[in-house]
Coordinates of C-alpha atoms in Angstrom, one line a residue:
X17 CA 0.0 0.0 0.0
X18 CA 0.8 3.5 -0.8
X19 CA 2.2 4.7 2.9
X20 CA 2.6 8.7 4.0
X21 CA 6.3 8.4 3.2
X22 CA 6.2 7.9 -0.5
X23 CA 5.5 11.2 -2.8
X24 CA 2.9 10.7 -5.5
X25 CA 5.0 11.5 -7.9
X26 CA 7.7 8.3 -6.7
X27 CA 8.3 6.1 -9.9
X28 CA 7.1 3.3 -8.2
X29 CA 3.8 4.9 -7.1
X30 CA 2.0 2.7 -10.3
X31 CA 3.4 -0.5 -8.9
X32 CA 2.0 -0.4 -5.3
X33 CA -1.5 -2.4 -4.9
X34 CA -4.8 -0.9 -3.2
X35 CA -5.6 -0.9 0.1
X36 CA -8.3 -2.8 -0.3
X37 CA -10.4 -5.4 -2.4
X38 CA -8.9 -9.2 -3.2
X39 CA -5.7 -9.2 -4.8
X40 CA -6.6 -11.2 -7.9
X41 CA -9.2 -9.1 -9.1
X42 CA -8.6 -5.6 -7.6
X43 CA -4.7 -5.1 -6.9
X44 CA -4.1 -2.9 -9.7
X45 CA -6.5 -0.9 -12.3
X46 CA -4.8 -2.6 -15.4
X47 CA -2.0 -4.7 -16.3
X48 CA 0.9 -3.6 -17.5
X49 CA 2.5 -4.6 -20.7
X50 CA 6.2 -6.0 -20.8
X51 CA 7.8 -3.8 -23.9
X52 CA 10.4 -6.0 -25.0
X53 CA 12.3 -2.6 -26.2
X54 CA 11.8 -0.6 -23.8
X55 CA 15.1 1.6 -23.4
X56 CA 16.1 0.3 -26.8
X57 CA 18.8 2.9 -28.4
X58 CA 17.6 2.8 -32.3
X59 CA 20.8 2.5 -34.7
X60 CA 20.8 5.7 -37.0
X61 CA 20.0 4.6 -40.4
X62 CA 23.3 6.1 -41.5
X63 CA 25.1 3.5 -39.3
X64 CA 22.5 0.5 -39.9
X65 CA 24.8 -1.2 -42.9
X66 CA 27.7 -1.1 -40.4
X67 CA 26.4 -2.0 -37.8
X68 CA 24.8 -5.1 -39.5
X69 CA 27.9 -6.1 -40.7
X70 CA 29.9 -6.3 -37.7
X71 CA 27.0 -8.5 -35.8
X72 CA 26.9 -10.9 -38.7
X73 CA 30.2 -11.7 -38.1
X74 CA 30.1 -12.2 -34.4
X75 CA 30.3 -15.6 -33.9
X76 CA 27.4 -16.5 -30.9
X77 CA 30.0 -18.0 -27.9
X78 CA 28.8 -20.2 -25.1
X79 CA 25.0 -18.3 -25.6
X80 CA 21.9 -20.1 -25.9
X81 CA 20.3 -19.9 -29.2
X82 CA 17.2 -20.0 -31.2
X83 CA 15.5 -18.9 -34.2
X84 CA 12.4 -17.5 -34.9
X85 CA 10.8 -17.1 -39.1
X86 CA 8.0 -15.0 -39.8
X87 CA 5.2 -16.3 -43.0
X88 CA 3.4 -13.3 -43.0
X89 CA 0.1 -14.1 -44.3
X90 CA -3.2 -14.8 -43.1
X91 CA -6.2 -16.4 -45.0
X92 CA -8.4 -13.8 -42.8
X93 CA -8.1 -11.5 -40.7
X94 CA -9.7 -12.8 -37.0
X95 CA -11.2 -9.2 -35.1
X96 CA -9.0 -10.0 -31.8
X97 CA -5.9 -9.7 -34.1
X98 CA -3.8 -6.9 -34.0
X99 CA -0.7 -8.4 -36.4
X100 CA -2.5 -9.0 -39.3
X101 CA -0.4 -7.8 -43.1
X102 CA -0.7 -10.3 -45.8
X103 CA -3.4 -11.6 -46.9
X104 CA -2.8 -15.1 -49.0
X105 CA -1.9 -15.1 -52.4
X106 CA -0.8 -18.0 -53.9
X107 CA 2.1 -16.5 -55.5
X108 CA 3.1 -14.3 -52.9
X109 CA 3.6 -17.5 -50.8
X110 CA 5.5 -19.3 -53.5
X111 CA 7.9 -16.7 -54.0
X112 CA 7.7 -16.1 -49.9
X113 CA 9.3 -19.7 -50.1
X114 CA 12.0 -19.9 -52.5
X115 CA 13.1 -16.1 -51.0
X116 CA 13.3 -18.0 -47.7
X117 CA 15.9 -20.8 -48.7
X118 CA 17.8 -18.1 -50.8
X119 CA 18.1 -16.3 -47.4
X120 CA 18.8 -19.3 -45.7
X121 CA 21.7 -20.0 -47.9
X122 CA 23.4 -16.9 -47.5
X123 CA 23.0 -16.8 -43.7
X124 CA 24.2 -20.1 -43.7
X125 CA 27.8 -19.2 -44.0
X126 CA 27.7 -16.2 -41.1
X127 CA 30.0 -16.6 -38.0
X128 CA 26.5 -15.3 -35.8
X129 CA 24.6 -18.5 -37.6
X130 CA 27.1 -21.0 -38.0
X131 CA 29.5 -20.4 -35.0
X132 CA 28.3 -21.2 -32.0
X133 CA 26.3 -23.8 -29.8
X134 CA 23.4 -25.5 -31.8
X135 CA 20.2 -23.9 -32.0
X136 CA 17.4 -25.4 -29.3
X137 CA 14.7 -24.6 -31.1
X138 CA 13.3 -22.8 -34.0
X139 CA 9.9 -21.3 -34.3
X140 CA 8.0 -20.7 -37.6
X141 CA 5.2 -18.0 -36.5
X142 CA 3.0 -15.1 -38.2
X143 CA 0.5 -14.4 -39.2
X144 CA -0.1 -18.7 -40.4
X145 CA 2.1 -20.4 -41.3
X146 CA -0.2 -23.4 -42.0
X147 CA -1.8 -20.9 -44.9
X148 CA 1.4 -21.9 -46.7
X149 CA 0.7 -24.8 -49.2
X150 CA 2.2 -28.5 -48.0
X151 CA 5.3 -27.9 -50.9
X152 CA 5.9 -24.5 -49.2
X153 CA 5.9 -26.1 -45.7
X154 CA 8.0 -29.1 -46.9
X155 CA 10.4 -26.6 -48.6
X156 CA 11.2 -23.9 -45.7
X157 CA 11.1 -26.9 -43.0
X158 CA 14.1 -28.8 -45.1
X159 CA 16.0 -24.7 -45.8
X160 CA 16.1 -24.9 -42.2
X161 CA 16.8 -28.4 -41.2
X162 CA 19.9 -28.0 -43.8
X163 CA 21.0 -24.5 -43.4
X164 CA 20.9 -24.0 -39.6
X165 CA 22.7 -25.7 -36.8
X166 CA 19.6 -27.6 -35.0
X167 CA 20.8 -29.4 -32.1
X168 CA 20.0 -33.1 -32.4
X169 CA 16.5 -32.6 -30.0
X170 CA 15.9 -28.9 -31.4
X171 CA 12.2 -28.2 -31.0
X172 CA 10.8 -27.0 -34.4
X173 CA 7.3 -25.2 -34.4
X174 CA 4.6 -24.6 -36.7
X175 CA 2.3 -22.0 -35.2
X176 CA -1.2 -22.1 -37.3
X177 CA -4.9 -23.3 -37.0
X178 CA -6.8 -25.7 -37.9
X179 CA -9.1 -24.3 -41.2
X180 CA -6.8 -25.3 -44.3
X181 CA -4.8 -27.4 -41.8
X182 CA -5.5 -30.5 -44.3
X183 CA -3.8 -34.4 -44.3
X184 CA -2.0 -33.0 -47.3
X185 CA 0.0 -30.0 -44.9
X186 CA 0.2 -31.8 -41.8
X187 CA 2.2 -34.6 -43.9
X188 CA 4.6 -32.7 -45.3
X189 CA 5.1 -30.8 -41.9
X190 CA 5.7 -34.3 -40.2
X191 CA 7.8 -35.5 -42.6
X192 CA 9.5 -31.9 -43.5
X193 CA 10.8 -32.5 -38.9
X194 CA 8.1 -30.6 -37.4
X195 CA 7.7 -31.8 -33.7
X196 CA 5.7 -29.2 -32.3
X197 CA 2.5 -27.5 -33.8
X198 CA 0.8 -24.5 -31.6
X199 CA -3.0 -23.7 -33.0
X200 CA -4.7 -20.9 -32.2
X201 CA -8.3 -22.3 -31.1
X202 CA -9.1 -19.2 -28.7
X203 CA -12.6 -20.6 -27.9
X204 CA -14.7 -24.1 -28.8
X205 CA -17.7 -22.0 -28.7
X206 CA -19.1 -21.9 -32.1
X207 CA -20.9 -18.5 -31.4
X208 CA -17.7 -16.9 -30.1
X209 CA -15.3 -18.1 -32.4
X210 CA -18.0 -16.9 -35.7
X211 CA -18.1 -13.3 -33.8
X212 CA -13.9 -13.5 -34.2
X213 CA -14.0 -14.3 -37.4
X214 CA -13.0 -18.4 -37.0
X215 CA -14.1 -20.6 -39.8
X216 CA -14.5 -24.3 -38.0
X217 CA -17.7 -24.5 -35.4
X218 CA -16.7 -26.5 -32.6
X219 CA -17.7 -29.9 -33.8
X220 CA -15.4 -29.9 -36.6
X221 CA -12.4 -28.5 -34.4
X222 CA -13.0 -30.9 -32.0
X223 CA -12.8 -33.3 -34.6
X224 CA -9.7 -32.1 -36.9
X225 CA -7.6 -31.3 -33.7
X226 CA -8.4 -35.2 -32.2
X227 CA -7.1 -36.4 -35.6
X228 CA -4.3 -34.9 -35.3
X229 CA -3.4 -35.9 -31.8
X230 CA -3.8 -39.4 -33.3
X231 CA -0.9 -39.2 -35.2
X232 CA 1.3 -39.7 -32.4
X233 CA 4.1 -37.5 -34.3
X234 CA 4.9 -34.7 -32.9
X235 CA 3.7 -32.4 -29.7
X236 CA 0.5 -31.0 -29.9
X237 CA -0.4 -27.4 -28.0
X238 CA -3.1 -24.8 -28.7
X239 CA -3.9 -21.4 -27.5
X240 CA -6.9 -20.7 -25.1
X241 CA -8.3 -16.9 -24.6
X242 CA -10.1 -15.6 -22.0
X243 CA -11.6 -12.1 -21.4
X244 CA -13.5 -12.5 -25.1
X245 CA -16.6 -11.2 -25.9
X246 CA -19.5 -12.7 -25.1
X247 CA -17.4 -15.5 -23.7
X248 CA -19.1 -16.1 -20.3
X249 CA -17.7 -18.2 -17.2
X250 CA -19.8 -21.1 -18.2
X251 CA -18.2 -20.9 -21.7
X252 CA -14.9 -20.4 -20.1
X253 CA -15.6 -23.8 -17.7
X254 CA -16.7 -25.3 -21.1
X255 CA -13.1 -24.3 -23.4
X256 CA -11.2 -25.8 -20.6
X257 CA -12.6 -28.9 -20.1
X258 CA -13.4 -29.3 -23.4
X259 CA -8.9 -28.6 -24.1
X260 CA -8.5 -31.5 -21.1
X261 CA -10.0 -34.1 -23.3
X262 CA -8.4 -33.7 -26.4
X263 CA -4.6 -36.0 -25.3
X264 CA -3.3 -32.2 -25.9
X265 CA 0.8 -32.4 -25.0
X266 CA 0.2 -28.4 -23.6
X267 CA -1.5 -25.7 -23.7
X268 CA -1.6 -21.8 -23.6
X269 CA -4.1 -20.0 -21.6
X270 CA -4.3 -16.3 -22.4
X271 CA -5.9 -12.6 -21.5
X272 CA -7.5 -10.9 -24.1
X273 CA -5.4 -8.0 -25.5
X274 CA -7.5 -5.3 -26.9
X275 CA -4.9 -3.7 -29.8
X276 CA -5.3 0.2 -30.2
X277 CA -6.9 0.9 -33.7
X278 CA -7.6 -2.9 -34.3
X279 CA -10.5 -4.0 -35.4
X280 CA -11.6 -5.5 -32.1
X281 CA -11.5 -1.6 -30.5
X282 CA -13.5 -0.1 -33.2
X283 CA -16.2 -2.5 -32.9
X284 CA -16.3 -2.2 -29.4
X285 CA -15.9 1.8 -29.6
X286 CA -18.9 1.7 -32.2
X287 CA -20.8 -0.6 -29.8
X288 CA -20.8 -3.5 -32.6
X289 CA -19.9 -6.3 -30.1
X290 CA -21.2 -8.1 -27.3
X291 CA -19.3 -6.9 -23.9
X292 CA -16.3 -7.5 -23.0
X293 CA -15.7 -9.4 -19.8
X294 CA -14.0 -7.0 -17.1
X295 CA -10.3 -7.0 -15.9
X296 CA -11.9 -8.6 -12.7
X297 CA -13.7 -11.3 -15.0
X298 CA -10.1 -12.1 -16.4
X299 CA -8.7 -12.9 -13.4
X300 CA -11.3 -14.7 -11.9
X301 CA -11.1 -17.1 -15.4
X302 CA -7.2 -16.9 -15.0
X303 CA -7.1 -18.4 -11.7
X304 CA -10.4 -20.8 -12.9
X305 CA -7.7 -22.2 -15.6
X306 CA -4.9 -22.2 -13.0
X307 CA -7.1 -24.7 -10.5
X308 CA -8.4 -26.5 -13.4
X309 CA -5.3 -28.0 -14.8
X310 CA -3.7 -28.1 -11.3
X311 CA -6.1 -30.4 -10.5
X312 CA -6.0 -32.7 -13.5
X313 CA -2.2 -33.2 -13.0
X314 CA -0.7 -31.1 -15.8
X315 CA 2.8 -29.2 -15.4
X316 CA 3.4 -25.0 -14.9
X317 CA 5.7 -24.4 -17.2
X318 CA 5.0 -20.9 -17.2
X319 CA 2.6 -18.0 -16.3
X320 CA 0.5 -19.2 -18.6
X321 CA 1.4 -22.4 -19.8
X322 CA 0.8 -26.3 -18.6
X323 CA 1.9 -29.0 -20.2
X324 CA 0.6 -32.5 -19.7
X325 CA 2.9 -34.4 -21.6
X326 CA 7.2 -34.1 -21.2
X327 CA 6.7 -34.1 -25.2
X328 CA 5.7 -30.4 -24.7
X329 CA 8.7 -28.5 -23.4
X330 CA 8.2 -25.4 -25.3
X331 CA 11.7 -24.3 -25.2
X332 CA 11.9 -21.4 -27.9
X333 CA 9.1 -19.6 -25.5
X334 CA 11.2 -19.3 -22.4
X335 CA 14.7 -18.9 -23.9
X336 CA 13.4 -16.1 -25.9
X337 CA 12.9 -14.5 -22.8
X338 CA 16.2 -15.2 -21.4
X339 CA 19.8 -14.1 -22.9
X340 CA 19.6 -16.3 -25.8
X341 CA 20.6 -15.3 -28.7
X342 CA 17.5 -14.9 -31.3
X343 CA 18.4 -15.5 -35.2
X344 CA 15.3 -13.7 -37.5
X345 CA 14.5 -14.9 -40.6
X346 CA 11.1 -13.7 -43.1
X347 CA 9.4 -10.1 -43.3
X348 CA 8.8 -9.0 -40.1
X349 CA 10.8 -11.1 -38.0
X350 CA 12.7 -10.3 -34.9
X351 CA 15.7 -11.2 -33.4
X352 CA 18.1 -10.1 -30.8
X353 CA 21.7 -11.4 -28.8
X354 CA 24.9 -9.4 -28.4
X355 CA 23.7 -6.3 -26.6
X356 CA 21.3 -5.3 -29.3
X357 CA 17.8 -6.1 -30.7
X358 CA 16.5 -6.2 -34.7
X359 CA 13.8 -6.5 -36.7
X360 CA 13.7 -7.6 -40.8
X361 CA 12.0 -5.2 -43.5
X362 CA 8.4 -6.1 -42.5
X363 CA 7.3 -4.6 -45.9
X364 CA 7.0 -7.9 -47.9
X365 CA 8.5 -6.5 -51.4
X366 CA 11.1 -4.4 -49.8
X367 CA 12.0 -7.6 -48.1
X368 CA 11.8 -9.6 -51.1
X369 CA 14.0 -7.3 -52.8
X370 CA 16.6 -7.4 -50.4
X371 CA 17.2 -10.9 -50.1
X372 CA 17.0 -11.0 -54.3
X373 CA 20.2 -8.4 -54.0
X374 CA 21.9 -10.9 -51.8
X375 CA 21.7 -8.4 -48.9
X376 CA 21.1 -8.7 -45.1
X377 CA 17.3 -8.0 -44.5
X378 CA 18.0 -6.4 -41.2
X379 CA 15.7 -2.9 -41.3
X380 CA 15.8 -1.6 -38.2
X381 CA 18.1 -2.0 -35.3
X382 CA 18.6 -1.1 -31.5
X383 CA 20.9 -1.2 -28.7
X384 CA 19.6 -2.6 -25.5
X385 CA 20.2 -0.5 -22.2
X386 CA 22.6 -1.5 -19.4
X387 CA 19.7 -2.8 -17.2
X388 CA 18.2 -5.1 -19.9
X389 CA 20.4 -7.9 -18.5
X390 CA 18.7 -7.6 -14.9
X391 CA 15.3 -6.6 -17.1
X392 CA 15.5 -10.3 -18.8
X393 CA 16.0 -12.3 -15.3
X394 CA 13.0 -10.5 -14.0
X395 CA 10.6 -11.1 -16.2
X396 CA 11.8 -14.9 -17.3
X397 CA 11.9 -15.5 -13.6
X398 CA 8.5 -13.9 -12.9
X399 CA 7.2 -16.3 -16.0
X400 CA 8.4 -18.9 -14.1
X401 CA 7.0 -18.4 -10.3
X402 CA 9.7 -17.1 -8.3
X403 CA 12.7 -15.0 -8.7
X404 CA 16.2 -14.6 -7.2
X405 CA 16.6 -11.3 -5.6
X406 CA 20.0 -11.6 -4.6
X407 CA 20.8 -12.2 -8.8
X408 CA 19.0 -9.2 -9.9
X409 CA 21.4 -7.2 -6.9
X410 CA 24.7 -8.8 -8.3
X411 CA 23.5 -7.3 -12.2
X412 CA 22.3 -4.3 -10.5
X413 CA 23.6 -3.2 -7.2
X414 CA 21.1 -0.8 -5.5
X415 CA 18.2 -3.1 -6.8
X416 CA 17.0 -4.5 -3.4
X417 CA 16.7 -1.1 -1.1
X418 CA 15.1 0.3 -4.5
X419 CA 12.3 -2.8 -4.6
X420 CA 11.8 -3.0 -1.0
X421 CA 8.7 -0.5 -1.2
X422 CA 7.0 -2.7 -3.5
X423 CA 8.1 -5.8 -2.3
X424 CA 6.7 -4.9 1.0
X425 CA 3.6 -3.9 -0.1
X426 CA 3.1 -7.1 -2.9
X427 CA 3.7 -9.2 0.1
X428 CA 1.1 -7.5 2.4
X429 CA -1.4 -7.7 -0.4
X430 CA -0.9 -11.3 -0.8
X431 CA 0.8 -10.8 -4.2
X432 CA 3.6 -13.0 -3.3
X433 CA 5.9 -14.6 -0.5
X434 CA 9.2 -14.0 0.8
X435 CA 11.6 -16.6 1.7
X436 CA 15.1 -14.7 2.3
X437 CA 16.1 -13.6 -0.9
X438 CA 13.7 -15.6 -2.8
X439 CA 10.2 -14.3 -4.1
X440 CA 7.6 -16.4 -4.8
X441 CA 4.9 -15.3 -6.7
X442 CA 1.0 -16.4 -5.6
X443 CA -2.1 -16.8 -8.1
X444 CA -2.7 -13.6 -7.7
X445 CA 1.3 -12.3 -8.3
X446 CA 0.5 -14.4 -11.3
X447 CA -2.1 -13.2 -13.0
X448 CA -0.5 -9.7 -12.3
X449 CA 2.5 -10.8 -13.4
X450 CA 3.6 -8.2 -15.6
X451 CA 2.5 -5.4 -13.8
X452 CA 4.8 -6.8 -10.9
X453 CA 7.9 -7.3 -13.5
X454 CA 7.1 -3.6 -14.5
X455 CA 7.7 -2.6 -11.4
X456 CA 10.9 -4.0 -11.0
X457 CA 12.1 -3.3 -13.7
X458 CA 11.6 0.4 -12.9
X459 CA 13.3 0.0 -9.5
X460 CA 16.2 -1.5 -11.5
X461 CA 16.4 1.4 -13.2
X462 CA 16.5 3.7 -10.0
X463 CA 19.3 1.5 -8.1
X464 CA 21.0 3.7 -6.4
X465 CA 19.4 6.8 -8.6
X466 CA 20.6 5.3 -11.4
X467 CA 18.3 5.8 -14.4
X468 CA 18.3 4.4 -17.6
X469 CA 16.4 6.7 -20.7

């Protein structure tokens, strides 16, 4: 709580909880978003070709390392969505394809690819990826399999959903070395998935997902959201138990996250869609999920992920929040390792044109403060339940008298436990989560009166 001692104007005023309502639902009045580059220093453009070259050929050390691809097109565009660019075109995604092995086979050769400890995992996400055809899939699967160096186990995603997800596709995945596909189902509610713009009702994507699991080939996950409109607790009670008995390796359980200028705001600013559930509502159907799949035995992997399987490791999720070293590859993707974070020409023919001229694809790039190191423990520690204190201090000296305001209050408010220098977050810490790393993260960044721009 906010005590007599503390100005309003303290940086750490946001942070501290009410005085008074449960934790879970009335702590805070919003959550606050993580901004992966937050502090980031952009690269002049002047400096960009430079600057490119010289962390090409920086070969990657003892770091951990993954890679992520963007396919940048969508069959539709679903009114939750804020990412959407592309829309399909046949041609587009050929070309898409054979751009992506040319890539491949010039990154192939750099000291920051080729140099280093094998890649854990590699994600291919968008957009949907399954909107590629099955040659397209079979083609950038094998670019990558060949061109990268995939450690022996390396997780390989395909993030998509189930419409156009046909025998055809999910072959040439398989066989192409997929061993992980992540759908986005959000709902099994036929009359909330048709107001989001989904194509399957909830018979057939019961049915297509359960064929799939049948296969026995590779780990099978899907995305839950909660907090959608006209998604009530009963259909909430219904997507998760509905999710339990599928012989799902893992699953992702989600808020909803309302994109400014999307189309989900407009139609709720122009009153075109049912009500969306409250913050309160959100966390009552986050801790709903949280007892749920406690109680029928699956694994926390992470704020918001269980596994029920130890098929489903979902590795390139939390690494990506650690140190690791991200490789990008397709329009739009980002990466990040070495001090610095970048991001590919997200235009699709300025992209295209660049890999066609042989050139790096790298459009923007960004130096990351001095306190992202102790930034990246927090929140992949937070993700995780329970963070060292005394670890953040080492990165950060200052840290712990700069936190204790907060961590004094989360701990009255029941937002977490202390044991020594060990916090452990609660339900409650959980669903708050990012708020809480927000807040660290800001103390970080007034060790000691330290600040970081």
């Amino acid at each position: 709580m906010i005590t007599p001692a503390m100005a309003t104007d303290d940086p750490l005023a946001p942070f501290l909880p009410a005085r008074t309502g449960p934790a879970l639902t009335d702590a805070f009045a919003r959550r606050s978003a993580m901004m992966p580059w937050r502090g980031l220093r952009a690269v002049d453009d002047a400096d960009l070709c430079a600057r490119v070259s010289r962390l090409e050929a920086m070969p990657r050390a003892h770091n951990a390392a993954v890679a992520y691809v963007h396919a940048p097109f969508c069959v539709s565009r679903c009114l939750f969505c804020g990412f959407y660019r592309n829309g399909y075109d046949r041609a587009r995604t050929r070309r898409y394809a054979d751009l992506m092995v040319a890539d491949l086979d010039r990154a192939a050769a750099l000291p920051m690819v080729a140099e280093g400890p094998p890649l854990s995992a590699v994600y291919i996400g968008g957009g949907t990826p399954t909107a590629l055809a099955a040659s397209e899939i079979a083609l950038l699967v094998g670019a990558l399999k060949t061109r990268l160096p995939l450690a022996a186990d390396c997780e390989i995603t395909l993030e998509g959903r189930m419409f156009g997800f046909d025998e055809d596709k999910i072959d040439a995945a398989l066989d192409a070395g997929v061993n992980r596909i992540s759908l986005g189902v959000q709902s099994f509610d036929t009359r909330v998935r048709r107001r989001l713009g989904r194509k399957l009702d909830r018979q057939h994507l019961i049915e297509a997902i359960a064929a799939l699991v049948a296969r026995d080939r590779a780990a099978v996950v899907i995305d839950l959201i909660y907090g959608l409109p006209g998604q009530t607790e009963e259909v909430w009670r219904s997507d998760i138990e509905t999710a339990a008995t599928l012989g799902l390796d893992g699953l992702d359980y989600y808020a909803l996250g309302v994109h400014p200028n999307g189309p989900l705001a407009q139609a709720i600013a122009a009153g075109k869609t049912l009500p969306v559930p409250t913050l309160a509502d959100q966390a009552r159907a986050y801790a709903t999920a949280r007892a749920f799949f406690a109680e029928q035995g699956w694994t926390r992997l992470s704020q918001a992920h269980v596994a029920r399987t130890p098929r489903e490791r979902s590795l390139y999720n939390r690494l990506v929040k650690t140190d690791a070293v991200c490789l990008a590859f397709g329009p739009g993707a980002g990466g990040g390792g070495f001090g610095s974070s970048w991001s590919m020409e997200s235009d699709f023919d300025a992209w295209a044109r660049t890999v066609e001229a042989g050139r790096s694809a790298i459009g923007r790039m960004g130096d990351l403060p001095p306190v992202h190191e102790a930034d990246a423990l927090i929140a992949a520690s937070l993700e995780a339940g329970q963070l060292d204190l005394v670890a953040v201090e080492a990165r950060r000296p200052g840290f712990v008298d700069a936190a204790a305001p907060l961590l004094g209050a989360w701990r009255e408010a029941g937002l977490i436990a202390l044991d020594g220098g060990l916090l452990r977050t609660t339900v409650a810490g959980d669903f708050w989560m990012t708020t809480l790393a927000r807040g660290l993260v800001t103390a970080c960044e007034h060790a000691r009166g330290r600040r970081v721009a």
